[in-house]
Amino acid sequence: MKLTEPVSTADPCSAPTAAVALFRSLGDPARLAILRRLAEGEVRVTDLVVCIGLAQSTVSAHLSCLRDCGLITSRPQGRASLYSLARPELLDLLASAEHLLAATGEAVDLCPAYGTVSAAEESAR
């Protein structure tokens, strides 16, 4: 798909469900950290556990989600599996997001609905 082509011509005022699912998969901090690490090259689950600091079962669950979305792939190496990005376009998407965040400054981070919430604000909810 080219960036100049519309994702869907059915209803320009509604979000395509596939795009919503894609951005939800990218919206989890752990999954985004996994993808950022995979952008550097292939990695084993044990390396991701050390890098991200989550339990092996949690990392495996996130890898399964990303694999089900078609964003990553794996190949066996001995008793382990090596994970990598399935689509190079994902690097372009992540780079575009970084540029957009740099351009918007703190506006996204300060968004009352989706921005960073301090611990004090979170406990008040």
JSON list of N, CA and C in Angstrom, two decimals, residues 54-87:
[
{"chain": "A", "resi": 54, "resn": "LEU", "atom": "N", "xyz": [10.70, -7.92, 31.77]},
{"chain": "A", "resi": 54, "resn": "LEU", "atom": "CA", "xyz": [9.43, -8.58, 32.08]},
{"chain": "A", "resi": 54, "resn": "LEU", "atom": "C", "xyz": [9.66, -10.08, 32.18]},
{"chain": "A", "resi": 55, "resn": "ALA", "atom": "N", "xyz": [8.70, -10.76, 32.75]},
{"chain": "A", "resi": 55, "resn": "ALA", "atom": "CA", "xyz": [8.78, -12.22, 32.87]},
{"chain": "A", "resi": 55, "resn": "ALA", "atom": "C", "xyz": [8.76, -12.86, 31.48]},
{"chain": "A", "resi": 56, "resn": "GLN", "atom": "N", "xyz": [9.38, -14.03, 31.39]},
{"chain": "A", "resi": 56, "resn": "GLN", "atom": "CA", "xyz": [9.45, -14.74, 30.12]},
{"chain": "A", "resi": 56, "resn": "GLN", "atom": "C", "xyz": [8.07, -15.02, 29.57]},
{"chain": "A", "resi": 57, "resn": "SER", "atom": "N", "xyz": [7.13, -15.40, 30.42]},
{"chain": "A", "resi": 57, "resn": "SER", "atom": "CA", "xyz": [5.78, -15.70, 29.95]},
{"chain": "A", "resi": 57, "resn": "SER", "atom": "C", "xyz": [5.09, -14.46, 29.39]},
{"chain": "A", "resi": 58, "resn": "THR", "atom": "N", "xyz": [5.35, -13.31, 29.99]},
{"chain": "A", "resi": 58, "resn": "THR", "atom": "CA", "xyz": [4.77, -12.05, 29.51]},
{"chain": "A", "resi": 58, "resn": "THR", "atom": "C", "xyz": [5.36, -11.67, 28.16]},
{"chain": "A", "resi": 59, "resn": "VAL", "atom": "N", "xyz": [6.68, -11.78, 28.03]},
{"chain": "A", "resi": 59, "resn": "VAL", "atom": "CA", "xyz": [7.34, -11.47, 26.76]},
{"chain": "A", "resi": 59, "resn": "VAL", "atom": "C", "xyz": [6.83, -12.42, 25.68]},
{"chain": "A", "resi": 60, "resn": "SER", "atom": "N", "xyz": [6.70, -13.70, 26.01]},
{"chain": "A", "resi": 60, "resn": "SER", "atom": "CA", "xyz": [6.21, -14.67, 25.03]},
{"chain": "A", "resi": 60, "resn": "SER", "atom": "C", "xyz": [4.79, -14.34, 24.59]},
{"chain": "A", "resi": 61, "resn": "ALA", "atom": "N", "xyz": [3.96, -13.89, 25.51]},
{"chain": "A", "resi": 61, "resn": "ALA", "atom": "CA", "xyz": [2.58, -13.52, 25.17]},
{"chain": "A", "resi": 61, "resn": "ALA", "atom": "C", "xyz": [2.58, -12.32, 24.21]},
{"chain": "A", "resi": 62, "resn": "HIS", "atom": "N", "xyz": [3.44, -11.34, 24.47]},
{"chain": "A", "resi": 62, "resn": "HIS", "atom": "CA", "xyz": [3.53, -10.18, 23.57]},
{"chain": "A", "resi": 62, "resn": "HIS", "atom": "C", "xyz": [4.06, -10.59, 22.21]},
{"chain": "A", "resi": 63, "resn": "LEU", "atom": "N", "xyz": [5.04, -11.48, 22.18]},
{"chain": "A", "resi": 63, "resn": "LEU", "atom": "CA", "xyz": [5.57, -11.97, 20.90]},
{"chain": "A", "resi": 63, "resn": "LEU", "atom": "C", "xyz": [4.49, -12.69, 20.12]},
{"chain": "A", "resi": 64, "resn": "SER", "atom": "N", "xyz": [3.68, -13.46, 20.82]},
{"chain": "A", "resi": 64, "resn": "SER", "atom": "CA", "xyz": [2.58, -14.18, 20.16]},
{"chain": "A", "resi": 64, "resn": "SER", "atom": "C", "xyz": [1.59, -13.20, 19.54]},
{"chain": "A", "resi": 65, "resn": "CYS", "atom": "N", "xyz": [1.28, -12.14, 20.25]},
{"chain": "A", "resi": 65, "resn": "CYS", "atom": "CA", "xyz": [0.37, -11.10, 19.73]},
{"chain": "A", "resi": 65, "resn": "CYS", "atom": "C", "xyz": [0.96, -10.47, 18.47]},
{"chain": "A", "resi": 66, "resn": "LEU", "atom": "N", "xyz": [2.22, -10.09, 18.54]},
{"chain": "A", "resi": 66, "resn": "LEU", "atom": "CA", "xyz": [2.87, -9.45, 17.40]},
{"chain": "A", "resi": 66, "resn": "LEU", "atom": "C", "xyz": [2.98, -10.40, 16.21]},
{"chain": "A", "resi": 67, "resn": "ARG", "atom": "N", "xyz": [3.21, -11.67, 16.49]},
{"chain": "A", "resi": 67, "resn": "ARG", "atom": "CA", "xyz": [3.28, -12.66, 15.41]},
{"chain": "A", "resi": 67, "resn": "ARG", "atom": "C", "xyz": [1.90, -12.86, 14.79]},
{"chain": "A", "resi": 68, "resn": "ASP", "atom": "N", "xyz": [0.86, -12.93, 15.62]},
{"chain": "A", "resi": 68, "resn": "ASP", "atom": "CA", "xyz": [-0.51, -13.08, 15.11]},
{"chain": "A", "resi": 68, "resn": "ASP", "atom": "C", "xyz": [-0.93, -11.89, 14.25]},
{"chain": "A", "resi": 69, "resn": "CYS", "atom": "N", "xyz": [-0.37, -10.71, 14.54]},
{"chain": "A", "resi": 69, "resn": "CYS", "atom": "CA", "xyz": [-0.66, -9.51, 13.76]},
{"chain": "A", "resi": 69, "resn": "CYS", "atom": "C", "xyz": [0.17, -9.46, 12.48]},
{"chain": "A", "resi": 70, "resn": "GLY", "atom": "N", "xyz": [1.09, -10.39, 12.32]},
{"chain": "A", "resi": 70, "resn": "GLY", "atom": "CA", "xyz": [1.93, -10.42, 11.13]},
{"chain": "A", "resi": 70, "resn": "GLY", "atom": "C", "xyz": [3.07, -9.43, 11.15]},
{"chain": "A", "resi": 71, "resn": "LEU", "atom": "N", "xyz": [3.38, -8.89, 12.34]},
{"chain": "A", "resi": 71, "resn": "LEU", "atom": "CA", "xyz": [4.42, -7.89, 12.45]},
{"chain": "A", "resi": 71, "resn": "LEU", "atom": "C", "xyz": [5.81, -8.48, 12.67]},
{"chain": "A", "resi": 72, "resn": "ILE", "atom": "N", "xyz": [5.86, -9.68, 13.26]},
{"chain": "A", "resi": 72, "resn": "ILE", "atom": "CA", "xyz": [7.14, -10.33, 13.50]},
{"chain": "A", "resi": 72, "resn": "ILE", "atom": "C", "xyz": [7.08, -11.76, 13.00]},
{"chain": "A", "resi": 73, "resn": "THR", "atom": "N", "xyz": [8.25, -12.36, 12.90]},
{"chain": "A", "resi": 73, "resn": "THR", "atom": "CA", "xyz": [8.36, -13.75, 12.50]},
{"chain": "A", "resi": 73, "resn": "THR", "atom": "C", "xyz": [9.42, -14.41, 13.37]},
{"chain": "A", "resi": 74, "resn": "SER", "atom": "N", "xyz": [9.46, -15.72, 13.36]},
{"chain": "A", "resi": 74, "resn": "SER", "atom": "CA", "xyz": [10.48, -16.42, 14.13]},
{"chain": "A", "resi": 74, "resn": "SER", "atom": "C", "xyz": [11.03, -17.58, 13.32]},
{"chain": "A", "resi": 75, "resn": "ARG", "atom": "N", "xyz": [12.23, -17.97, 13.68]},
{"chain": "A", "resi": 75, "resn": "ARG", "atom": "CA", "xyz": [12.83, -19.14, 13.06]},
{"chain": "A", "resi": 75, "resn": "ARG", "atom": "C", "xyz": [13.56, -19.91, 14.15]},
{"chain": "A", "resi": 76, "resn": "PRO", "atom": "N", "xyz": [13.52, -21.23, 14.08]},
{"chain": "A", "resi": 76, "resn": "PRO", "atom": "CA", "xyz": [14.19, -22.02, 15.12]},
{"chain": "A", "resi": 76, "resn": "PRO", "atom": "C", "xyz": [15.70, -21.94, 14.98]},
{"chain": "A", "resi": 77, "resn": "GLN", "atom": "N", "xyz": [16.35, -21.93, 16.14]},
{"chain": "A", "resi": 77, "resn": "GLN", "atom": "CA", "xyz": [17.80, -22.05, 16.19]},
{"chain": "A", "resi": 77, "resn": "GLN", "atom": "C", "xyz": [18.12, -22.92, 17.41]},
{"chain": "A", "resi": 78, "resn": "GLY", "atom": "N", "xyz": [18.36, -24.18, 17.14]},
{"chain": "A", "resi": 78, "resn": "GLY", "atom": "CA", "xyz": [18.54, -25.12, 18.24]},
{"chain": "A", "resi": 78, "resn": "GLY", "atom": "C", "xyz": [17.25, -25.26, 19.01]},
{"chain": "A", "resi": 79, "resn": "ARG", "atom": "N", "xyz": [17.33, -25.13, 20.33]},
{"chain": "A", "resi": 79, "resn": "ARG", "atom": "CA", "xyz": [16.14, -25.22, 21.17]},
{"chain": "A", "resi": 79, "resn": "ARG", "atom": "C", "xyz": [15.43, -23.88, 21.31]},
{"chain": "A", "resi": 80, "resn": "ALA", "atom": "N", "xyz": [16.04, -22.83, 20.81]},
{"chain": "A", "resi": 80, "resn": "ALA", "atom": "CA", "xyz": [15.46, -21.49, 20.93]},
{"chain": "A", "resi": 80, "resn": "ALA", "atom": "C", "xyz": [14.86, -21.06, 19.60]},
{"chain": "A", "resi": 81, "resn": "SER", "atom": "N", "xyz": [14.20, -19.92, 19.63]},
{"chain": "A", "resi": 81, "resn": "SER", "atom": "CA", "xyz": [13.69, -19.29, 18.41]},
{"chain": "A", "resi": 81, "resn": "SER", "atom": "C", "xyz": [14.27, -17.89, 18.33]},
{"chain": "A", "resi": 82, "resn": "LEU", "atom": "N", "xyz": [14.59, -17.48, 17.13]},
{"chain": "A", "resi": 82, "resn": "LEU", "atom": "CA", "xyz": [15.04, -16.12, 16.89]},
{"chain": "A", "resi": 82, "resn": "LEU", "atom": "C", "xyz": [13.89, -15.34, 16.27]},
{"chain": "A", "resi": 83, "resn": "TYR", "atom": "N", "xyz": [13.60, -14.19, 16.85]},
{"chain": "A", "resi": 83, "resn": "TYR", "atom": "CA", "xyz": [12.49, -13.34, 16.39]},
{"chain": "A", "resi": 83, "resn": "TYR", "atom": "C", "xyz": [13.06, -12.17, 15.61]},
{"chain": "A", "resi": 84, "resn": "SER", "atom": "N", "xyz": [12.30, -11.74, 14.60]},
{"chain": "A", "resi": 84, "resn": "SER", "atom": "CA", "xyz": [12.70, -10.60, 13.78]},
{"chain": "A", "resi": 84, "resn": "SER", "atom": "C", "xyz": [11.44, -9.92, 13.24]},
{"chain": "A", "resi": 85, "resn": "LEU", "atom": "N", "xyz": [11.64, -8.72, 12.73]},
{"chain": "A", "resi": 85, "resn": "LEU", "atom": "CA", "xyz": [10.53, -7.99, 12.11]},
{"chain": "A", "resi": 85, "resn": "LEU", "atom": "C", "xyz": [10.14, -8.69, 10.81]},
{"chain": "A", "resi": 86, "resn": "ALA", "atom": "N", "xyz": [8.86, -8.82, 10.59]},
{"chain": "A", "resi": 86, "resn": "ALA", "atom": "CA", "xyz": [8.38, -9.48, 9.38]},
{"chain": "A", "resi": 86, "resn": "ALA", "atom": "C", "xyz": [8.29, -8.51, 8.21]},
{"chain": "A", "resi": 87, "resn": "ARG", "atom": "N", "xyz": [8.08, -7.25, 8.50]},
{"chain": "A", "resi": 87, "resn": "ARG", "atom": "CA", "xyz": [7.86, -6.26, 7.45]},
{"chain": "A", "resi": 87, "resn": "ARG", "atom": "C", "xyz": [8.80, -5.07, 7.66]}
]
